[in-house]
PDB file of C-alpha atoms in Angstrom:
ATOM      1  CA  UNK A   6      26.295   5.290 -83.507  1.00  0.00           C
ATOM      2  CA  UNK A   7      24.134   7.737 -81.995  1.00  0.00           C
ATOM      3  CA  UNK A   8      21.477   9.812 -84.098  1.00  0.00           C
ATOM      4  CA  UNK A   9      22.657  12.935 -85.556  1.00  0.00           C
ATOM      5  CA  UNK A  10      21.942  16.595 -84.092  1.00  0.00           C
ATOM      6  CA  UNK A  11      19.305  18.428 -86.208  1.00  0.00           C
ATOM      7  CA  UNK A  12      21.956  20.627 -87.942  1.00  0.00           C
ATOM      8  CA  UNK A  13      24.036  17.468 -89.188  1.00  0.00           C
ATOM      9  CA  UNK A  14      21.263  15.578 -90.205  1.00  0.00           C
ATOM     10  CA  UNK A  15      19.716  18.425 -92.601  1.00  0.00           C
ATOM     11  CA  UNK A  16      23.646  18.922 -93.646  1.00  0.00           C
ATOM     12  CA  UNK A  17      23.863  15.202 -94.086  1.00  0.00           C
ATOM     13  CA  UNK A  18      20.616  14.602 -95.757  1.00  0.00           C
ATOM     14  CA  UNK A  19      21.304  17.910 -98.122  1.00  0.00           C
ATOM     15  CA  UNK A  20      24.327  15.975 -98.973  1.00  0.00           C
ATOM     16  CA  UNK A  21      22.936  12.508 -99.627  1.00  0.00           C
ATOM     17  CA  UNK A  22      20.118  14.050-101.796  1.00  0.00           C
ATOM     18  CA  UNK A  23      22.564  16.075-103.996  1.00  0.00           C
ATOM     19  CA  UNK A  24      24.771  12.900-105.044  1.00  0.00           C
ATOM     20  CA  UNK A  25      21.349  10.942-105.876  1.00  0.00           C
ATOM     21  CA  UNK A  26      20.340  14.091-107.651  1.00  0.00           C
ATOM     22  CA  UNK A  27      23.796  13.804-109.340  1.00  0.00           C
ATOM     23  CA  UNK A  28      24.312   9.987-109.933  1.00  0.00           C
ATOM     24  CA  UNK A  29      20.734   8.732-110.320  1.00  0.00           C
ATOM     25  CA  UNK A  30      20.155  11.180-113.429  1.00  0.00           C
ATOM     26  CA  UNK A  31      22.352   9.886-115.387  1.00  0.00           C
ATOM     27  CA  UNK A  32      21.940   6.072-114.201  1.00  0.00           C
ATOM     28  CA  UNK A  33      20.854   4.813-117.128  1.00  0.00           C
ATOM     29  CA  UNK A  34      23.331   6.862-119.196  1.00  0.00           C
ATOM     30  CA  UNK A  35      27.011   6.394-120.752  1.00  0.00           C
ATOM     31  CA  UNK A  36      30.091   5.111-118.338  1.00  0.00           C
ATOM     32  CA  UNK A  37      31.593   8.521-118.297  1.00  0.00           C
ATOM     33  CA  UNK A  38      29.266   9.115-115.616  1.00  0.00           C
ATOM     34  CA  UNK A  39      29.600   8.273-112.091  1.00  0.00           C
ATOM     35  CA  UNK A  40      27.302   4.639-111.165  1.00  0.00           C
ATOM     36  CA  UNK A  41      24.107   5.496-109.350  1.00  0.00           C
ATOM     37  CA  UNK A  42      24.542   5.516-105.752  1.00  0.00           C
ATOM     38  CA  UNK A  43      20.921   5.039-104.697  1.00  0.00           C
ATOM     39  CA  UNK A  44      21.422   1.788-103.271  1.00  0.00           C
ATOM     40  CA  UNK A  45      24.683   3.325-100.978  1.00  0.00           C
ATOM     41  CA  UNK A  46      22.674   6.436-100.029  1.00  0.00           C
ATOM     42  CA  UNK A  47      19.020   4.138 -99.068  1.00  0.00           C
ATOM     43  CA  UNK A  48      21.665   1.561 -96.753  1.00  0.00           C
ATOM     44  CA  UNK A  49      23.856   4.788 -95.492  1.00  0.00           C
ATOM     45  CA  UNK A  50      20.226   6.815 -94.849  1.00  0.00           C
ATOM     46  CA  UNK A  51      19.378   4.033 -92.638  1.00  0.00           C
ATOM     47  CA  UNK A  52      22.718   4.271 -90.719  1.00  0.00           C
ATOM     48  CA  UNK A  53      22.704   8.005 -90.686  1.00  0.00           C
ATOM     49  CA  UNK A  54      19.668   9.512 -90.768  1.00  0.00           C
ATOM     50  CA  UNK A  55      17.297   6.366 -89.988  1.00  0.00           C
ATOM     51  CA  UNK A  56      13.621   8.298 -90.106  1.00  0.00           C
ATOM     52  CA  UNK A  57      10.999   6.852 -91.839  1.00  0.00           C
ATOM     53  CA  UNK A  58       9.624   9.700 -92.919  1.00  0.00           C
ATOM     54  CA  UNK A  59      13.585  10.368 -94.832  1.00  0.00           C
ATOM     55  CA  UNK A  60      13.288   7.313 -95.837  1.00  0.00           C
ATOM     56  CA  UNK A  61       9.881   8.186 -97.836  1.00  0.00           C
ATOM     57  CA  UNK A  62      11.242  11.688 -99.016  1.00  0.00           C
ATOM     58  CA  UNK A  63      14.541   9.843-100.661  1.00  0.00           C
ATOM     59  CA  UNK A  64      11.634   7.113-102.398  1.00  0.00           C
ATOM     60  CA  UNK A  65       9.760  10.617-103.823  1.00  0.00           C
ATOM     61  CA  UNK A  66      13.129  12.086-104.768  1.00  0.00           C
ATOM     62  CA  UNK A  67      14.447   9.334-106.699  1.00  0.00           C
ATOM     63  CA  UNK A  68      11.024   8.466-108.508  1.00  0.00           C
ATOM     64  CA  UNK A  69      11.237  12.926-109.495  1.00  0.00           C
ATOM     65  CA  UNK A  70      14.466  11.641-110.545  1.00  0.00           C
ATOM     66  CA  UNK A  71      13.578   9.406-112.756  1.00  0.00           C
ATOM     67  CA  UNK A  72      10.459  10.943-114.071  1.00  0.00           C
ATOM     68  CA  UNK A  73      12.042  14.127-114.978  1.00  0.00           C
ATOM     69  CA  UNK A  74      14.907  12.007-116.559  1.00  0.00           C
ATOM     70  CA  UNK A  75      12.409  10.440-118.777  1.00  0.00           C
ATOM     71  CA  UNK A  76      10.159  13.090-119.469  1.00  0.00           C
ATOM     72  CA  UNK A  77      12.774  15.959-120.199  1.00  0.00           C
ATOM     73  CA  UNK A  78      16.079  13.919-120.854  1.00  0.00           C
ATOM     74  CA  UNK A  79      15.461  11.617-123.171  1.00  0.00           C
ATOM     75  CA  UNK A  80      16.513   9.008-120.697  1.00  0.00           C
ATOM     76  CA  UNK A  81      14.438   5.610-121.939  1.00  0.00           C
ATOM     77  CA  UNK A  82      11.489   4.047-120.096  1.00  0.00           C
ATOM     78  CA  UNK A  83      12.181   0.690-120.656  1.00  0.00           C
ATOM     79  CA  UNK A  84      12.089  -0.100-116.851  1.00  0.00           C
ATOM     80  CA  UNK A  85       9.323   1.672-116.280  1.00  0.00           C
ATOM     81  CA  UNK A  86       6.690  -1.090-115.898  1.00  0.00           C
ATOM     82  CA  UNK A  87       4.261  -2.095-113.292  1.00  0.00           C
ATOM     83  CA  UNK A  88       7.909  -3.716-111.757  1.00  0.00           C
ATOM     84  CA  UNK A  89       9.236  -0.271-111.007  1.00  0.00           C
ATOM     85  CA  UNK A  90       6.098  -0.411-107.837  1.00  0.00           C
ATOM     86  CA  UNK A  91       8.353  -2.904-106.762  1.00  0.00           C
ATOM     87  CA  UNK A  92      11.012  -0.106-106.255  1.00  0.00           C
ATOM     88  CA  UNK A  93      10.314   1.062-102.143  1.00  0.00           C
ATOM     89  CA  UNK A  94      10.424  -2.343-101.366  1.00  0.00           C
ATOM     90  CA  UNK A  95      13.895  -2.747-102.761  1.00  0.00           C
ATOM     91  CA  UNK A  96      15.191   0.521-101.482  1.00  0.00           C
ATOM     92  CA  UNK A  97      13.100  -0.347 -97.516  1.00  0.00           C
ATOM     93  CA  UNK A  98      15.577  -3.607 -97.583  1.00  0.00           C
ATOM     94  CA  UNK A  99      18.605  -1.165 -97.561  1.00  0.00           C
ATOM     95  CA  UNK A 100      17.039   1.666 -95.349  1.00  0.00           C
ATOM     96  CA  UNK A 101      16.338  -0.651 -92.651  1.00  0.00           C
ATOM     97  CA  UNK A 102      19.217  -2.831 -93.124  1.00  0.00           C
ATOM     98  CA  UNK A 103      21.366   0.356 -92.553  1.00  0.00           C
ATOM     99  CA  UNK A 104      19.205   1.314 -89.834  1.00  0.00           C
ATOM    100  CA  UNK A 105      19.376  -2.355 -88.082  1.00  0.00           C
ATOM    101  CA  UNK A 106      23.018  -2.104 -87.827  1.00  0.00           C
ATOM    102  CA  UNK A 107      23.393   2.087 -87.121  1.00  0.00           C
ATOM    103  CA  UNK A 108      23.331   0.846 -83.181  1.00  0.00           C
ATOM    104  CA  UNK A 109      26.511  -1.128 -83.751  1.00  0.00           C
ATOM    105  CA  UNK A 110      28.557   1.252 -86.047  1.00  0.00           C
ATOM    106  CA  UNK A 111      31.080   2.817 -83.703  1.00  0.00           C
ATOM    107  CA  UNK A 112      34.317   3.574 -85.532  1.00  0.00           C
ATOM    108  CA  UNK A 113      35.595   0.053 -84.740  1.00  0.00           C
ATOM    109  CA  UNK A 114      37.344  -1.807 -87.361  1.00  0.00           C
ATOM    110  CA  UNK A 115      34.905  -4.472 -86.429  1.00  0.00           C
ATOM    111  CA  UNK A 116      31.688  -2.160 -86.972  1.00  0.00           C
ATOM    112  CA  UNK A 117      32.780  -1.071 -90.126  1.00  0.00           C
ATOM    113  CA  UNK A 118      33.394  -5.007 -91.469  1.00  0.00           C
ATOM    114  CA  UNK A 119      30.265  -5.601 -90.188  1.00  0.00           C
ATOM    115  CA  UNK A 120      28.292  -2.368 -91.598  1.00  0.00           C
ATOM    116  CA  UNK A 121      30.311  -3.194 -95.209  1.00  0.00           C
ATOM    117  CA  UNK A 122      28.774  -7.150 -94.689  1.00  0.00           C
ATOM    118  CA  UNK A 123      25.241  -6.053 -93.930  1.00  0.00           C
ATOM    119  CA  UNK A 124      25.617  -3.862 -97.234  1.00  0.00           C
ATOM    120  CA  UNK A 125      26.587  -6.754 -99.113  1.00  0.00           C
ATOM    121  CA  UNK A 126      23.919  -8.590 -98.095  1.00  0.00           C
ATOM    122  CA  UNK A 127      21.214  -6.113 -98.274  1.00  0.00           C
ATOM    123  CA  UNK A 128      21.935  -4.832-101.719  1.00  0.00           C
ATOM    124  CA  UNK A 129      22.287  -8.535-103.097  1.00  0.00           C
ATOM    125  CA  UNK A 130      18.489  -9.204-101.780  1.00  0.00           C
ATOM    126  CA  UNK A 131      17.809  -5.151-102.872  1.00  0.00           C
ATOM    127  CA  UNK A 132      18.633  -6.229-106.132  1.00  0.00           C
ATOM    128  CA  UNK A 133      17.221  -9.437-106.068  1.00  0.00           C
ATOM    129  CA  UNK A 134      13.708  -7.919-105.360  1.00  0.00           C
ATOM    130  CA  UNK A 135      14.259  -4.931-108.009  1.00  0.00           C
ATOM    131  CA  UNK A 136      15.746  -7.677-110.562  1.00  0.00           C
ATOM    132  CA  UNK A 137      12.819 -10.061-109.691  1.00  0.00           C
ATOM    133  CA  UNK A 138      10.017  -7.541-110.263  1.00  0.00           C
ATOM    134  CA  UNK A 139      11.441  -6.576-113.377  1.00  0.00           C
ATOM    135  CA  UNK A 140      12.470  -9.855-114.924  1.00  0.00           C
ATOM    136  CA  UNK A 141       9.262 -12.020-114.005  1.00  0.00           C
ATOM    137  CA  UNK A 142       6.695  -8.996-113.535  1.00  0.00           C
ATOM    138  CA  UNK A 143       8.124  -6.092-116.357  1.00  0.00           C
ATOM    139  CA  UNK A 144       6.493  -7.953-119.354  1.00  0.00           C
ATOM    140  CA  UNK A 145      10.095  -7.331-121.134  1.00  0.00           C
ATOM    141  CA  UNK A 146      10.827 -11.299-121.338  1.00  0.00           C
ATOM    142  CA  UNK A 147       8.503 -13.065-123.941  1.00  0.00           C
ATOM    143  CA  UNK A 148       9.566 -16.403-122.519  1.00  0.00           C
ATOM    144  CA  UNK A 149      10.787 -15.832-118.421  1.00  0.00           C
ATOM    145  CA  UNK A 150      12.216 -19.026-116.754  1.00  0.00           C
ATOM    146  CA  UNK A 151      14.115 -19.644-113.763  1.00  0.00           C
ATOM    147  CA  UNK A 152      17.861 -20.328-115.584  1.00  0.00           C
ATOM    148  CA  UNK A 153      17.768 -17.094-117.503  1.00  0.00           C
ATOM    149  CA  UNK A 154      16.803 -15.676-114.923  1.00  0.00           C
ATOM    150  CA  UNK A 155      19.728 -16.629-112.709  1.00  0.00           C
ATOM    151  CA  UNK A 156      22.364 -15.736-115.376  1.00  0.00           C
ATOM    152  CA  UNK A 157      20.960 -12.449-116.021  1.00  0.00           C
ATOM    153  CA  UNK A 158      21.032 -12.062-111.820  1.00  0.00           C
ATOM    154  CA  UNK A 159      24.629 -13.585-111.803  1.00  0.00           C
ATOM    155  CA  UNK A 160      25.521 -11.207-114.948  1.00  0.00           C
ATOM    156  CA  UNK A 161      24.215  -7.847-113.315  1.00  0.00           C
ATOM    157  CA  UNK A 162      23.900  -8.145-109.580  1.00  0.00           C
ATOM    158  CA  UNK A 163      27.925  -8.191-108.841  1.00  0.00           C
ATOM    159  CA  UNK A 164      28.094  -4.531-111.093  1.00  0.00           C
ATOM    160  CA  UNK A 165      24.924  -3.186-108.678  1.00  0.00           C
ATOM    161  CA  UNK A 166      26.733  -4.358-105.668  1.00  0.00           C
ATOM    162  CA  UNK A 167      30.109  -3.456-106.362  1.00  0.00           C
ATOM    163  CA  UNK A 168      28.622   0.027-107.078  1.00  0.00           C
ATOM    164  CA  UNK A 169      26.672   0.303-103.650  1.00  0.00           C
ATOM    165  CA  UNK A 170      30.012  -1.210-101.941  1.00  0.00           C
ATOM    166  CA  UNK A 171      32.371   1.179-103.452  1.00  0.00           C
ATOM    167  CA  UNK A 172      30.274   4.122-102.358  1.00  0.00           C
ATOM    168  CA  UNK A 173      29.770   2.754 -98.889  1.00  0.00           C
ATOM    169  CA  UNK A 174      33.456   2.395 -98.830  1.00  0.00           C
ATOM    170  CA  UNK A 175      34.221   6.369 -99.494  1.00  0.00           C
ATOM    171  CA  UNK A 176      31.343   7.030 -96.634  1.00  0.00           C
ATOM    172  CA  UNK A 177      32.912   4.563 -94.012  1.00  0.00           C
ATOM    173  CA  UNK A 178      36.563   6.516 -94.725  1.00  0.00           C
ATOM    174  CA  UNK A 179      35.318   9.646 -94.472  1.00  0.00           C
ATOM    175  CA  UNK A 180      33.770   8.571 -90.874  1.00  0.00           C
ATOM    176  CA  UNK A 181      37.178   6.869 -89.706  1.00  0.00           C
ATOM    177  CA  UNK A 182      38.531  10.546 -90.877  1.00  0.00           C
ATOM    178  CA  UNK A 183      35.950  12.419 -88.758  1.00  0.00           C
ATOM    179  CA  UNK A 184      36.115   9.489 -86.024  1.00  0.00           C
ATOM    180  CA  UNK A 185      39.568  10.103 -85.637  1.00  0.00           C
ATOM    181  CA  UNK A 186      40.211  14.031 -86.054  1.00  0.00           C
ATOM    182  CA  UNK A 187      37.047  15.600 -84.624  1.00  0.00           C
ATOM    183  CA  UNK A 188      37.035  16.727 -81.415  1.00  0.00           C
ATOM    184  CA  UNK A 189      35.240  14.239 -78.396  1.00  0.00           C
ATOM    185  CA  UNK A 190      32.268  15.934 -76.833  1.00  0.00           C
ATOM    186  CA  UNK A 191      33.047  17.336 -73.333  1.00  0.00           C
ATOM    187  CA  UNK A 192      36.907  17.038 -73.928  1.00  0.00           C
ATOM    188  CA  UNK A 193      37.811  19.017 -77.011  1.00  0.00           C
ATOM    189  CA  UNK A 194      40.468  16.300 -77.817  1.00  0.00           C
ATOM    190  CA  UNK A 195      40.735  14.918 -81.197  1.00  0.00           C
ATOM    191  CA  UNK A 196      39.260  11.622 -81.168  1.00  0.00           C
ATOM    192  CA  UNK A 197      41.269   8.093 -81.574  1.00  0.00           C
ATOM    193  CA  UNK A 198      39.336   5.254 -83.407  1.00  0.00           C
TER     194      UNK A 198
END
């Protein structure tokens, strides 16, 4: 995929800031909310918008998140711990997962099984590395070993990933949708994926 003009990636970044903005606030809320889709939008900011310096502005925006969330929501700091550092590393395994595979992602039925595998993968270890930090480093667990540590992973990873996947699904169809009806450069034809 090549990178996006200037115009599409402010649009696309506007975008992708407004649905953290709208999922992440209420991530540790009730289920009549939508999931948080910061692990989608760090894996689909490597694929679209693949800067570094993006990739730093959507670490600040989701720690505002958070901190506002706490300090005028109500929202609970219970994961706030010195484990919650471990945070940009988590969310760099999905930015340049995303941004790995962006070269490859070219409307093909192929490209998007392998963009939805790399996703898999990189939120599993995302969440492995958040999980991790918080588990052995968050001070929450009077008594951490390795077999509790492996059902809590095996209890709450698949909801985390399923989550990201779901999200990166609706983002691939919309693509095949734009891949397919948007006119070619240079020809003004709609475009066949």
């Amino acid at each position: 995929m090549k990178p996006l003009s200037r115009p599409m990636f402010i649009a696309v970044a506007a975008i992708f800031a407004m649905v953290m903005i709208a999922t992440r606030f209420h991530h540790f809320g009730d289920a009549l909310h939508l999931p948080d889709a910061s692990m989608a939008l760090f894996f689909l900011g490597g694929i679209y918008l693949r800067k570094h310096l993006a990739f730093l502005g959507f670490v600040v925006l989701s720690v505002l998140v958070d901190w506002y969330s706490i300090r005028y929501a109500g929202v609970s700091d219970f994961c706030i711990t010195i484990a919650y550092s471990f945070m940009p590393l988590a969310y760099a395994v999905l930015w340049y997962a995303g941004r790995l595979l962006a070269p490859r992602y070219d409307g093909s039925l192929a490209s998007h099984v392998t963009v939805f595998a790399g996703l898999l993968v990189s939120a599993t270890l995302s969440y492995a590395v958040s999980n991790g930090a918080f588990y052995w480093l968050g001070g929450r667990y009077t008594d951490p070993n390795m077999v509790q540590y492996v059902q809590r992973f095996a209890q709450w990873a698949p909801l985390f990933v399923r989550a990201a996947a779901g999200y990166v699904l609706v983002a691939q169809a919309i693509q095949a949708l734009v891949f397919r009806f948007a006119p070619r450069a240079g020809d003004g034809r709609a475009a066949r994926a």
